[in-house]
Amino acid sequence: MSLNPISIYNYGADEERAEIARMSSFVGAVAIGDLVKSTLGPKGMDKILMSPGPSATHEPNITVTNDGATILKSVGVDNPAAKVLVELAKVQDDEVGDGTTSVTVLAAELLREAEKLVNQKFHPQTIIRGWRRALEAAREALEKAAIDNGNDEEKFKEDLMNVSRTTLSSKLLTQHKDFFAKMAVDAVLRLKGSGNLEAIQIIKKLGGTMTDSFLEEGFLLDKKIGMNQPKRIENAKILISNTSMDTDKIKIFGSRVRVDGTAKVAEIELAEKQKMKEKCEKIINHGINCFINRQLIYNYPEQLFADAGVMAIEHADFEGVERLALVLGGEICSTFDRPDLVQLGHCDLIEEVIIGEDRLLKFSGVARAEACTIVLRGATQQILDESERSLHDALCVLQRTVAETRTVQGGGCSEALMACAVQQLAMKTPGKESVAMEAFARALMQIPITIADNAGYDSSDLAAQLRAAHAEGKNTMGLDMEQGEIACMQKLGITESFQVKRQVLVSAAEAAEMIIRVDNIIKSAPRQRQPDHPH
Ligand SMILES: *[C@@H]1O[C@H](CO)[C@@H](O)[C@H](O)[C@H]1NC(C)=O
Ligand SMILES: *[C@@H]1O[C@H](CO)[C@@H](O)[C@H](O)[C@H]1NC(C)=O
Ligand SMILES: *[C@@H]1O[C@H](CO)[C@@H](O)[C@H](O)[C@H]1NC(C)=O
């Protein structure tokens, strides 16, 4: 007879109940929040991520970053609640591109507060009811504080510059934030509201300093032109294709041709050559002067293209080809029998340009006029990678701001504002829910507190000043982390996208609510390995 409790699960399956389950959720979520907390704000710290190289003998792969999503993607977590937060950051990164750290910290702070309440025997449902009303109040306050300059072109451009600068100020590019902020705004404004970030290409070239980076109109392709082919083409008609051009050598291995002697081999070779020649002629007959192939182009076809005065570019990578097709207004084709049905790409000029030590191909005057390329320079690969991540975040936020033109104040101002609104509602609310609402307000205030902590200032003093200012109705006050004091965010131009802010608030609240609803963690049994050879 066994003394074990009766188990209703498969062997190996397991269950954690109420208190334990909730406790392990809180612990996991709070740990994740604490992990990324130190990267928040303009004075946030970076982290070094090390992952093993391709094999044990290789150098480990080093990434230096303060991007929340990148950090969270690289930590392997086993705790289910921690996983929810990691997932939350990923979604935030995919949907709005920025605010990944804020959303994780806010969700974790909410759970930290919830843990205290649960320990005081508050029922999770009471907390959720309070939080829902708090969320409503916070959202309303945020919406009321939002400013919309969408109808005033001058002002809106200034807004974009300020948003761009604010986003970059918490990232690697912060020393050169004006430089890169302008670059990002220029690139996004070129899109003219089409909002397709695909048309902005980022190329990283090692060497030089960060301020050697530049924005080029048109498209750059990191490829060489074939031998003896024109190096410069005006009024280019371009066929973009994905076809095999490598049959100039006869493939003896694996082919089933049986031959009697070398004479026969030569014959077959000749036939193959003839086929390739016909294919090239078909391609040239499209009336093109540039041919771009995703696959390799071997010597013989390369020579044929050279003879016809056609520029041929081989082995463009997948993304390169897709983007080229988009930017040049052409389509990728793989059969060449109906030239009338093929949509060719166009541009005014193709030429070689030299960046650093490399030659690149530049396509200017492209069909999609909004296309542009940002060339990033930097001394190390880590700097380049982090610059790209920072710039990408800024581009995403700007694109969001163009789509939804409202902005709010950054620097912890919006959080203090929302906390203040929630606090006021809590004071008017009778019953236990008001305690949950106060907890919500405290969690919101943790964002400015963390920003001040990370900058090394007295965070409780600054938070108290901030709270007092907002209670007096000075609702543009936030943290000035240059001077270590509270200041008017509007004057300093610390502006953020309303949509990103709202998304952070709503997603964090939803994720936290989801986690405190949990009262059971059920682990399914590990899958049994099938016996290899059942006898
Ligand atoms: C190293 O990390 C970078 C960025 O995370 C990644 O793109 C690259 O593929 C990694 N390289 C190896 C060899 O794992
Ligand atoms: C190009 O062709 C190859 C082989 O024919 C195929 O595997 C690949 O998916 C194609 N790529 C594109 C972008 O069409
Ligand atoms: C942008 O920031 C500057 C300070 O850098 C500020 O004077 C200006 O008012 C801000 N613009 C808007 C539209 O908020």
Coordinates of C-alpha atoms and ligand atoms in Angstrom, one line a residue:
M1 CA 0.0 0.0 0.0
S2 CA 1.2 3.4 -0.9
L3 CA 1.1 6.4 1.4
N4 CA 1.4 8.9 -1.5
P5 CA -1.6 11.1 -2.2
I6 CA -3.8 9.8 -4.9
S7 CA -2.6 11.0 -8.2
I8 CA -5.0 11.5 -11.1
Y9 CA -2.3 12.5 -13.6
N10 CA -0.1 10.4 -15.8
Y11 CA 3.1 9.2 -14.4
G12 CA 5.5 12.2 -14.5
A13 CA 2.9 14.8 -14.7
D14 CA 2.8 17.3 -11.8
E15 CA 0.7 20.0 -10.3
E16 CA 1.5 23.1 -8.3
R17 CA -1.5 24.4 -6.4
A18 CA -2.9 27.8 -5.4
E19 CA -0.3 29.4 -3.0
I20 CA 2.7 27.7 -4.4
A21 CA 1.7 28.2 -8.0
R22 CA 1.0 31.9 -7.5
M23 CA 4.2 32.3 -5.5
S24 CA 6.3 30.7 -8.2
S25 CA 4.6 33.0 -10.8
F26 CA 5.4 36.1 -8.8
V27 CA 9.0 35.1 -8.2
G28 CA 9.6 34.3 -11.9
A29 CA 7.9 37.5 -13.2
V30 CA 9.6 39.8 -10.7
A31 CA 13.0 38.3 -11.5
I32 CA 12.5 39.0 -15.2
G33 CA 11.5 42.6 -14.4
D34 CA 14.5 43.1 -12.2
L35 CA 16.7 41.7 -15.0
V36 CA 15.8 44.4 -17.5
K37 CA 15.1 47.1 -15.0
S38 CA 18.6 48.5 -15.1
T39 CA 18.4 49.3 -18.8
L40 CA 15.5 51.7 -18.5
G41 CA 15.8 55.4 -19.2
P42 CA 18.4 57.7 -20.7
K43 CA 21.0 56.6 -18.2
G44 CA 20.2 52.9 -18.4
M45 CA 23.0 50.4 -18.4
D46 CA 23.9 47.9 -21.2
K47 CA 24.2 44.2 -20.9
I48 CA 26.7 41.9 -22.5
L49 CA 25.1 38.8 -23.8
M50 CA 27.4 35.8 -24.4
S51 CA 26.2 32.8 -26.3
P52 CA 28.4 29.9 -27.3
G53 CA 29.8 30.2 -30.7
P54 CA 29.0 27.7 -33.5
S55 CA 31.2 25.1 -31.7
A56 CA 32.9 24.7 -28.4
T57 CA 36.3 25.7 -29.8
H58 CA 35.0 29.0 -31.3
E59 CA 34.9 32.3 -29.7
P60 CA 31.7 33.0 -27.8
N61 CA 29.2 35.2 -29.6
I62 CA 29.2 38.6 -27.8
T63 CA 26.3 41.1 -28.1
V64 CA 26.3 44.4 -26.2
T65 CA 22.8 45.8 -25.9
N66 CA 20.2 47.6 -23.8
D67 CA 17.3 46.5 -26.0
G68 CA 14.8 44.7 -23.7
A69 CA 13.5 42.4 -26.4
T70 CA 17.0 41.3 -27.4
I71 CA 18.0 40.6 -23.8
L72 CA 14.8 38.7 -23.1
K73 CA 15.0 36.7 -26.3
S74 CA 18.4 35.5 -25.2
V75 CA 17.6 34.3 -21.7
G76 CA 16.2 30.9 -21.5
V77 CA 13.5 30.7 -18.8
D78 CA 11.7 27.8 -17.4
N79 CA 9.3 29.6 -15.1
P80 CA 5.9 29.9 -16.8
A81 CA 5.1 33.4 -15.6
A82 CA 8.6 34.5 -16.7
K83 CA 7.8 33.1 -20.1
V84 CA 4.6 35.1 -20.3
L85 CA 6.6 38.3 -19.8
V86 CA 9.2 37.3 -22.3
E87 CA 6.5 36.7 -24.8
L88 CA 4.9 40.0 -23.9
A89 CA 8.1 41.8 -24.7
K90 CA 8.4 40.0 -28.0
V91 CA 4.8 41.0 -29.0
Q92 CA 5.5 44.6 -28.0
D93 CA 8.7 44.5 -30.1
D94 CA 6.9 43.1 -33.1
E95 CA 3.8 45.4 -32.9
V96 CA 5.3 48.8 -32.0
G97 CA 9.0 48.2 -32.0
D98 CA 9.8 50.0 -28.8
G99 CA 8.8 50.1 -25.1
T100 CA 9.8 46.5 -24.6
T101 CA 11.6 47.3 -21.3
S102 CA 8.9 49.5 -20.0
V103 CA 6.2 46.9 -20.6
T104 CA 8.2 44.2 -18.9
V105 CA 9.1 46.4 -15.9
L106 CA 5.5 47.6 -15.5
A107 CA 4.0 44.1 -15.6
A108 CA 6.6 42.9 -13.1
E109 CA 5.9 45.8 -10.8
L110 CA 2.2 45.1 -10.9
L111 CA 2.9 41.6 -9.9
R112 CA 5.2 42.7 -7.1
E113 CA 2.3 44.8 -5.7
A114 CA -0.1 41.9 -6.3
E115 CA 2.1 39.6 -4.3
K116 CA 1.9 41.9 -1.3
L117 CA -1.9 42.1 -1.5
V118 CA -2.2 38.3 -1.8
N119 CA -0.1 37.9 1.2
Q120 CA -2.6 40.2 3.0
K121 CA -5.3 37.8 2.0
F122 CA -6.8 39.8 -0.8
H123 CA -8.6 37.6 -3.3
P124 CA -7.1 37.7 -6.8
Q125 CA -10.5 38.6 -8.2
T126 CA -10.7 41.7 -6.0
I127 CA -7.3 42.8 -7.2
I128 CA -8.4 42.3 -10.8
R129 CA -11.6 44.3 -10.3
G130 CA -9.6 47.2 -8.8
W131 CA -7.0 47.0 -11.5
R132 CA -9.5 47.1 -14.3
R133 CA -11.0 50.3 -13.0
A134 CA -7.5 51.7 -12.4
L135 CA -6.5 50.8 -16.0
E136 CA -9.6 52.6 -17.3
A137 CA -8.7 55.8 -15.3
A138 CA -5.1 55.7 -16.4
R139 CA -6.0 55.3 -20.0
E140 CA -8.4 58.2 -19.9
A141 CA -5.8 60.4 -18.2
L142 CA -3.3 59.5 -20.9
E143 CA -5.7 60.2 -23.6
K144 CA -6.6 63.5 -22.2
A145 CA -2.9 64.5 -21.9
A146 CA -2.2 63.5 -25.5
I147 CA -1.4 66.3 -27.9
D148 CA -2.1 66.1 -31.6
N149 CA -0.1 68.2 -34.0
G150 CA -1.0 66.1 -37.0
N151 CA -2.6 69.0 -38.8
D152 CA 0.3 71.4 -38.4
E153 CA 3.1 70.3 -40.7
E154 CA 5.9 72.4 -39.1
K155 CA 4.9 71.4 -35.5
F156 CA 4.4 67.8 -36.4
K157 CA 7.9 67.6 -37.9
E158 CA 9.2 69.1 -34.7
D159 CA 7.2 66.5 -32.8
L160 CA 8.8 63.7 -34.9
M161 CA 12.3 65.1 -34.2
N162 CA 11.5 65.2 -30.5
V163 CA 10.1 61.7 -30.5
S164 CA 13.1 60.4 -32.4
R165 CA 15.5 62.1 -30.1
T166 CA 13.7 60.7 -27.0
T167 CA 13.7 57.2 -28.3
L168 CA 17.4 57.3 -29.2
S169 CA 18.4 59.0 -26.0
S170 CA 18.0 55.7 -24.1
K171 CA 20.2 53.8 -26.6
L172 CA 23.7 53.5 -27.9
L173 CA 23.3 56.4 -30.4
T174 CA 22.6 58.8 -27.6
Q175 CA 25.9 60.8 -28.0
H176 CA 24.9 61.5 -31.6
K177 CA 21.2 61.6 -31.1
D178 CA 20.5 64.8 -33.1
F179 CA 22.4 63.4 -36.0
F180 CA 20.6 60.0 -36.0
A181 CA 17.3 61.5 -35.0
K182 CA 17.3 63.6 -38.1
M183 CA 18.4 60.7 -40.2
A184 CA 15.5 58.6 -38.9
V185 CA 13.0 61.4 -39.4
D186 CA 14.2 62.0 -43.0
A187 CA 13.9 58.3 -43.8
V188 CA 10.4 58.0 -42.4
L189 CA 9.1 61.2 -44.0
R190 CA 10.3 59.9 -47.4
L191 CA 7.8 57.1 -47.0
K192 CA 5.0 59.7 -47.3
G193 CA 2.7 57.8 -45.1
S194 CA 2.9 54.5 -47.0
G195 CA 4.5 53.3 -43.8
N196 CA 6.3 50.5 -45.5
L197 CA 9.6 50.2 -43.5
E198 CA 10.8 47.7 -46.0
A199 CA 11.7 50.5 -48.3
I200 CA 14.3 51.7 -45.8
Q201 CA 17.4 49.6 -46.1
I202 CA 20.1 49.5 -43.4
I203 CA 23.6 48.5 -44.5
K204 CA 26.3 48.1 -41.9
K205 CA 29.9 48.7 -42.9
L206 CA 32.7 48.2 -40.5
G207 CA 35.1 51.1 -40.1
G208 CA 34.9 54.8 -39.7
T209 CA 33.1 56.4 -36.8
M210 CA 29.4 56.5 -36.1
T211 CA 29.0 60.0 -37.5
D212 CA 30.3 58.8 -40.9
S213 CA 26.9 57.1 -41.2
F214 CA 24.7 58.6 -43.9
L215 CA 21.4 58.4 -45.7
E216 CA 21.3 57.8 -49.4
E217 CA 18.3 58.1 -51.6
G218 CA 17.8 54.9 -53.7
F219 CA 19.0 51.5 -53.0
L220 CA 22.4 50.0 -52.4
L221 CA 23.2 46.4 -53.2
D222 CA 26.4 44.8 -51.8
K223 CA 27.3 43.0 -55.0
K224 CA 29.8 43.1 -57.8
I225 CA 29.2 43.5 -61.5
G226 CA 30.3 40.7 -63.8
M227 CA 33.5 40.7 -65.8
N228 CA 33.7 43.0 -68.8
Q229 CA 30.2 44.3 -68.3
P230 CA 29.1 47.9 -68.3
K231 CA 29.9 49.6 -65.0
R232 CA 27.3 52.3 -65.3
I233 CA 23.9 52.2 -66.8
E234 CA 21.5 55.1 -67.3
N235 CA 17.8 54.5 -67.7
A236 CA 18.1 51.0 -66.6
K237 CA 15.5 48.3 -67.5
I238 CA 16.0 45.5 -65.0
L239 CA 14.9 41.9 -65.1
I240 CA 14.9 40.4 -61.6
S241 CA 14.9 36.7 -61.6
N242 CA 15.5 33.5 -59.7
T243 CA 16.7 30.9 -62.2
S244 CA 19.7 28.6 -62.5
M245 CA 22.4 29.8 -64.7
D246 CA 25.1 27.3 -63.8
T247 CA 24.7 24.7 -66.5
D248 CA 27.8 25.7 -68.5
K249 CA 29.7 22.8 -67.1
I250 CA 28.4 19.4 -67.8
K251 CA 27.6 17.6 -64.7
I252 CA 29.2 14.2 -65.1
F253 CA 28.7 13.1 -61.5
G254 CA 25.3 11.8 -60.8
S255 CA 24.1 12.1 -64.3
R256 CA 23.0 9.0 -66.1
V257 CA 24.6 9.6 -69.4
R258 CA 26.9 6.9 -70.6
V259 CA 29.4 7.9 -73.1
D260 CA 31.9 6.1 -75.2
G261 CA 34.7 8.6 -75.3
T262 CA 35.7 12.2 -74.9
A263 CA 34.2 13.1 -78.3
K264 CA 30.8 12.3 -76.9
V265 CA 31.4 14.3 -73.8
A266 CA 32.3 17.3 -75.9
E267 CA 29.1 16.8 -77.9
I268 CA 26.9 16.8 -74.8
E269 CA 28.8 19.8 -73.5
L270 CA 28.1 21.6 -76.7
A271 CA 24.4 20.8 -76.4
E272 CA 24.3 22.1 -72.9
K273 CA 26.1 25.2 -74.0
Q274 CA 23.6 25.7 -76.8
K275 CA 20.7 25.4 -74.3
M276 CA 22.3 28.0 -72.1
K277 CA 22.8 30.3 -75.0
E278 CA 19.2 30.1 -76.0
K279 CA 18.2 30.9 -72.4
C280 CA 20.4 33.9 -72.3
E281 CA 19.1 35.1 -75.6
K282 CA 15.5 34.8 -74.3
I283 CA 16.5 36.8 -71.3
I284 CA 18.3 39.5 -73.3
N285 CA 15.3 39.7 -75.6
H286 CA 13.3 41.3 -72.8
G287 CA 14.9 44.5 -73.9
I288 CA 16.8 44.8 -70.7
N289 CA 20.2 46.3 -69.9
C290 CA 20.5 44.8 -66.4
F291 CA 19.9 41.3 -65.2
I292 CA 19.8 40.4 -61.5
N293 CA 19.7 36.8 -60.5
R294 CA 19.2 35.3 -57.1
Q295 CA 21.4 32.3 -58.0
L296 CA 24.9 32.0 -59.4
I297 CA 25.7 33.0 -62.9
Y298 CA 28.6 31.0 -64.3
N299 CA 31.3 32.1 -66.7
Y300 CA 29.7 31.3 -70.0
P301 CA 26.4 33.1 -69.5
E302 CA 28.3 35.9 -67.9
Q303 CA 30.3 36.3 -71.0
L304 CA 27.1 36.2 -73.2
F305 CA 25.6 39.0 -71.1
A306 CA 28.9 41.0 -71.4
D307 CA 28.8 40.6 -75.2
A308 CA 25.2 41.9 -75.3
G309 CA 26.2 44.9 -73.1
V310 CA 24.0 43.7 -70.3
M311 CA 25.0 44.2 -66.7
A312 CA 24.5 40.9 -64.8
I313 CA 24.5 40.6 -61.1
E314 CA 24.5 37.2 -59.5
H315 CA 23.7 35.6 -56.1
A316 CA 21.8 38.5 -54.6
D317 CA 20.5 37.2 -51.3
F318 CA 16.9 36.5 -50.7
E319 CA 16.0 39.6 -48.8
G320 CA 18.0 41.7 -51.3
V321 CA 16.0 40.3 -54.2
E322 CA 12.7 40.8 -52.5
R323 CA 13.5 44.3 -51.6
L324 CA 14.9 45.1 -55.0
A325 CA 11.8 43.9 -56.6
L326 CA 9.7 46.1 -54.3
V327 CA 11.9 49.2 -54.7
L328 CA 12.4 48.9 -58.5
G329 CA 8.8 48.1 -59.1
G330 CA 9.5 44.8 -60.9
E331 CA 8.6 41.2 -60.2
I332 CA 10.8 38.2 -59.7
C333 CA 10.4 35.8 -62.6
S334 CA 11.8 32.4 -63.4
T335 CA 10.5 31.6 -66.9
F336 CA 11.3 33.8 -69.9
D337 CA 8.9 32.6 -72.7
R338 CA 6.5 35.6 -72.5
P339 CA 8.4 38.9 -72.3
D340 CA 5.2 40.7 -72.7
L341 CA 3.9 39.5 -69.4
V342 CA 7.0 40.3 -67.3
Q343 CA 7.0 43.4 -65.3
L344 CA 10.5 44.9 -65.5
G345 CA 12.1 47.1 -62.8
H346 CA 13.2 50.6 -63.6
C347 CA 15.6 53.1 -62.3
D348 CA 17.5 56.2 -63.6
L349 CA 21.0 55.2 -62.9
I350 CA 23.0 52.2 -61.7
E351 CA 26.6 52.9 -60.8
E352 CA 29.3 51.7 -58.5
V353 CA 30.0 53.6 -55.3
I354 CA 32.8 53.1 -52.8
I355 CA 32.0 53.0 -49.1
G356 CA 35.0 52.4 -46.8
E357 CA 37.0 49.8 -48.7
D358 CA 34.1 48.2 -50.5
R359 CA 32.4 48.8 -53.8
L360 CA 28.6 48.7 -53.8
L361 CA 26.1 49.1 -56.5
K362 CA 23.8 52.1 -56.2
F363 CA 20.4 52.3 -57.8
S364 CA 19.2 55.8 -57.9
G365 CA 16.0 57.3 -59.2
V366 CA 14.1 54.1 -58.4
A367 CA 10.4 53.5 -59.2
R368 CA 9.5 53.7 -55.6
A369 CA 10.8 57.1 -54.9
E370 CA 10.5 56.8 -51.2
A371 CA 13.2 54.1 -51.0
C372 CA 16.4 55.0 -49.2
T373 CA 19.3 53.3 -47.6
I374 CA 21.0 54.1 -44.4
V375 CA 24.6 53.2 -44.2
L376 CA 25.8 52.7 -40.7
R377 CA 29.5 53.0 -39.9
G378 CA 31.2 51.9 -36.6
A379 CA 34.4 50.6 -35.2
T380 CA 33.2 47.2 -34.1
Q381 CA 30.6 44.7 -35.1
Q382 CA 28.9 45.1 -31.7
I383 CA 28.6 48.8 -32.2
L384 CA 27.1 48.3 -35.7
D385 CA 24.6 45.7 -34.5
E386 CA 23.5 47.8 -31.5
S387 CA 23.2 50.9 -33.7
E388 CA 21.0 49.0 -36.1
R389 CA 18.7 47.9 -33.3
S390 CA 18.5 51.4 -31.9
L391 CA 17.8 52.9 -35.3
H392 CA 15.3 50.2 -36.1
D393 CA 13.4 51.1 -32.8
A394 CA 13.4 54.7 -33.7
L395 CA 12.1 54.0 -37.2
C396 CA 9.3 51.9 -35.8
V397 CA 8.3 54.5 -33.3
L398 CA 8.3 57.2 -35.9
Q399 CA 6.3 55.2 -38.3
R400 CA 3.7 54.6 -35.5
T401 CA 3.7 58.3 -34.8
V402 CA 3.1 59.1 -38.5
A403 CA 0.1 56.7 -38.5
E404 CA -1.3 57.9 -35.1
T405 CA -0.1 61.5 -34.7
R406 CA -0.8 62.0 -31.0
T407 CA 2.1 62.3 -28.7
V408 CA 2.5 62.3 -24.9
Q409 CA 5.3 63.5 -22.6
G410 CA 8.1 61.1 -21.7
G411 CA 10.6 61.1 -18.9
G412 CA 8.2 59.4 -16.5
C413 CA 5.7 62.3 -16.9
S414 CA 2.9 60.2 -18.4
E415 CA 3.3 57.5 -15.7
A416 CA 3.2 60.1 -12.9
L417 CA 0.2 61.6 -14.6
M418 CA -1.6 58.3 -14.8
A419 CA -0.6 57.3 -11.2
C420 CA -2.1 60.6 -10.0
A421 CA -5.4 60.0 -11.8
V422 CA -5.6 56.4 -10.4
Q423 CA -4.8 57.6 -7.0
Q424 CA -7.5 60.2 -7.1
L425 CA -10.0 57.6 -8.2
A426 CA -8.9 55.3 -5.4
M427 CA -9.6 58.0 -2.8
K428 CA -13.2 58.2 -4.0
T429 CA -13.7 54.4 -4.2
P430 CA -15.0 52.7 -1.1
G431 CA -14.2 49.1 -0.5
K432 CA -11.2 46.8 -0.9
E433 CA -10.8 47.5 -4.6
S434 CA -9.4 50.9 -3.7
V435 CA -6.4 49.2 -2.1
A436 CA -5.7 47.4 -5.4
M437 CA -6.0 50.7 -7.3
E438 CA -3.5 52.3 -5.0
A439 CA -1.2 49.3 -5.8
F440 CA -1.7 50.0 -9.5
A441 CA -0.7 53.6 -9.0
R442 CA 2.4 52.6 -7.1
A443 CA 3.4 50.2 -9.9
L444 CA 3.1 53.0 -12.4
M445 CA 5.3 55.3 -10.2
Q446 CA 8.0 52.6 -10.3
I447 CA 8.8 53.7 -13.9
P448 CA 10.0 57.2 -13.0
I449 CA 11.6 55.8 -9.9
T450 CA 13.6 53.3 -11.9
I451 CA 14.6 55.9 -14.4
A452 CA 16.0 58.1 -11.6
D453 CA 17.6 55.1 -9.8
N454 CA 19.4 54.1 -13.0
A455 CA 20.8 57.6 -13.3
G456 CA 22.1 57.5 -9.8
Y457 CA 19.8 60.1 -8.3
D458 CA 17.8 60.1 -5.1
S459 CA 14.7 58.4 -6.6
S460 CA 12.4 58.7 -3.6
D461 CA 13.0 62.4 -3.4
L462 CA 12.4 62.9 -7.1
A463 CA 9.3 60.7 -7.1
A464 CA 7.9 62.7 -4.2
Q465 CA 8.5 66.0 -6.0
L466 CA 6.9 64.6 -9.1
R467 CA 3.9 63.3 -7.3
A468 CA 3.4 66.6 -5.6
A469 CA 3.7 68.5 -8.9
H470 CA 1.1 66.4 -10.6
A471 CA -1.2 66.6 -7.7
E472 CA -1.0 70.4 -8.1
G473 CA -2.0 69.9 -11.7
K474 CA 1.4 70.6 -13.3
N475 CA 0.9 67.8 -15.6
T476 CA 3.9 68.2 -17.9
M477 CA 6.4 67.7 -15.2
G478 CA 8.8 64.8 -15.6
L479 CA 12.4 63.8 -14.9
D480 CA 15.3 65.7 -16.4
M481 CA 18.1 63.2 -16.1
E482 CA 20.7 65.6 -17.3
Q483 CA 20.3 67.9 -14.3
G484 CA 18.8 65.4 -11.8
E485 CA 15.7 67.4 -11.1
I486 CA 12.1 67.5 -12.2
A487 CA 11.3 69.8 -15.2
C488 CA 8.7 70.6 -17.8
M489 CA 9.0 67.9 -20.5
Q490 CA 7.3 70.0 -23.1
K491 CA 10.1 72.6 -22.8
L492 CA 12.8 69.9 -23.0
G493 CA 11.1 68.2 -25.9
I494 CA 11.0 64.8 -24.3
T495 CA 8.1 63.4 -26.3
E496 CA 6.9 59.9 -26.9
S497 CA 4.4 58.3 -29.1
F498 CA 0.9 58.1 -27.5
Q499 CA 0.3 54.8 -29.2
V500 CA 3.4 53.1 -27.8
K501 CA 2.6 54.4 -24.3
R502 CA -0.9 53.2 -24.4
Q503 CA 0.2 49.8 -25.7
V504 CA 2.7 49.5 -22.8
L505 CA 0.0 50.3 -20.3
V506 CA -2.6 48.0 -21.7
S507 CA -0.4 45.0 -22.5
A508 CA 1.4 45.1 -19.1
A509 CA -2.0 45.2 -17.2
E510 CA -3.3 42.4 -19.3
A511 CA -0.3 40.2 -18.8
A512 CA -0.2 40.8 -15.1
E513 CA -3.9 40.0 -14.8
M514 CA -3.4 36.8 -16.7
I515 CA -0.7 35.7 -14.3
I516 CA -2.6 36.4 -11.1
R517 CA -5.6 34.5 -12.3
V518 CA -3.4 31.4 -12.2
D519 CA -4.1 29.1 -9.3
N520 CA -2.7 25.9 -10.7
I521 CA 0.4 25.1 -12.7
I522 CA 0.0 21.7 -14.3
K523 CA 3.0 20.2 -15.8
S524 CA 2.3 17.6 -18.4
A525 CA 4.3 14.4 -18.3
P526 CA 7.4 14.4 -20.4
R527 CA 6.8 12.6 -23.7
Q528 CA 7.9 9.0 -23.4
R529 CA 10.5 8.0 -25.8
Q530 CA 9.3 5.3 -28.1
P531 CA 11.4 2.2 -27.9
D532 CA 13.5 2.0 -31.1
H533 CA 12.8 -1.5 -32.1
P534 CA 9.8 -3.1 -30.4
H535 CA 10.4 -6.8 -30.2
Ligands
LIG1 C1 25.8 36.0 -33.1 O1 24.8 36.9 -32.6 C2 24.2 37.6 -33.6 C3 23.2 38.6 -33.0 O2 22.4 37.9 -32.0 C4 23.5 36.7 -34.7 O3 23.0 37.5 -35.7 C5 24.6 35.8 -35.2 O4 24.0 34.9 -36.1 C6 25.3 35.0 -34.1 N1 26.4 34.2 -34.6 C7 26.5 33.0 -34.3 C8 27.7 32.3 -34.9 O5 25.8 32.4 -33.5
LIG2 C1 14.5 30.4 -56.1 O1 14.6 29.1 -56.7 C2 15.0 28.1 -55.8 C3 15.2 26.8 -56.6 O2 14.6 26.8 -57.8 C4 14.0 27.9 -54.7 O3 14.4 26.9 -53.8 C5 13.9 29.2 -54.0 O4 12.8 29.2 -53.0 C6 13.5 30.4 -55.0 N1 13.5 31.6 -54.3 C7 12.7 32.6 -54.5 C8 12.9 33.9 -53.8 O5 11.8 32.5 -55.3
LIG3 C1 10.6 69.9 -29.3 O1 11.7 70.1 -28.4 C2 12.1 71.4 -28.3 C3 13.3 71.4 -27.3 O2 14.3 70.6 -27.8 C4 11.0 72.3 -27.7 O3 11.4 73.6 -27.6 C5 9.8 72.2 -28.6 O4 8.7 72.9 -28.0 C6 9.4 70.7 -28.8 N1 8.3 70.7 -29.8 C7 7.1 70.3 -29.6 C8 6.2 70.3 -30.8 O5 6.8 69.8 -28.5

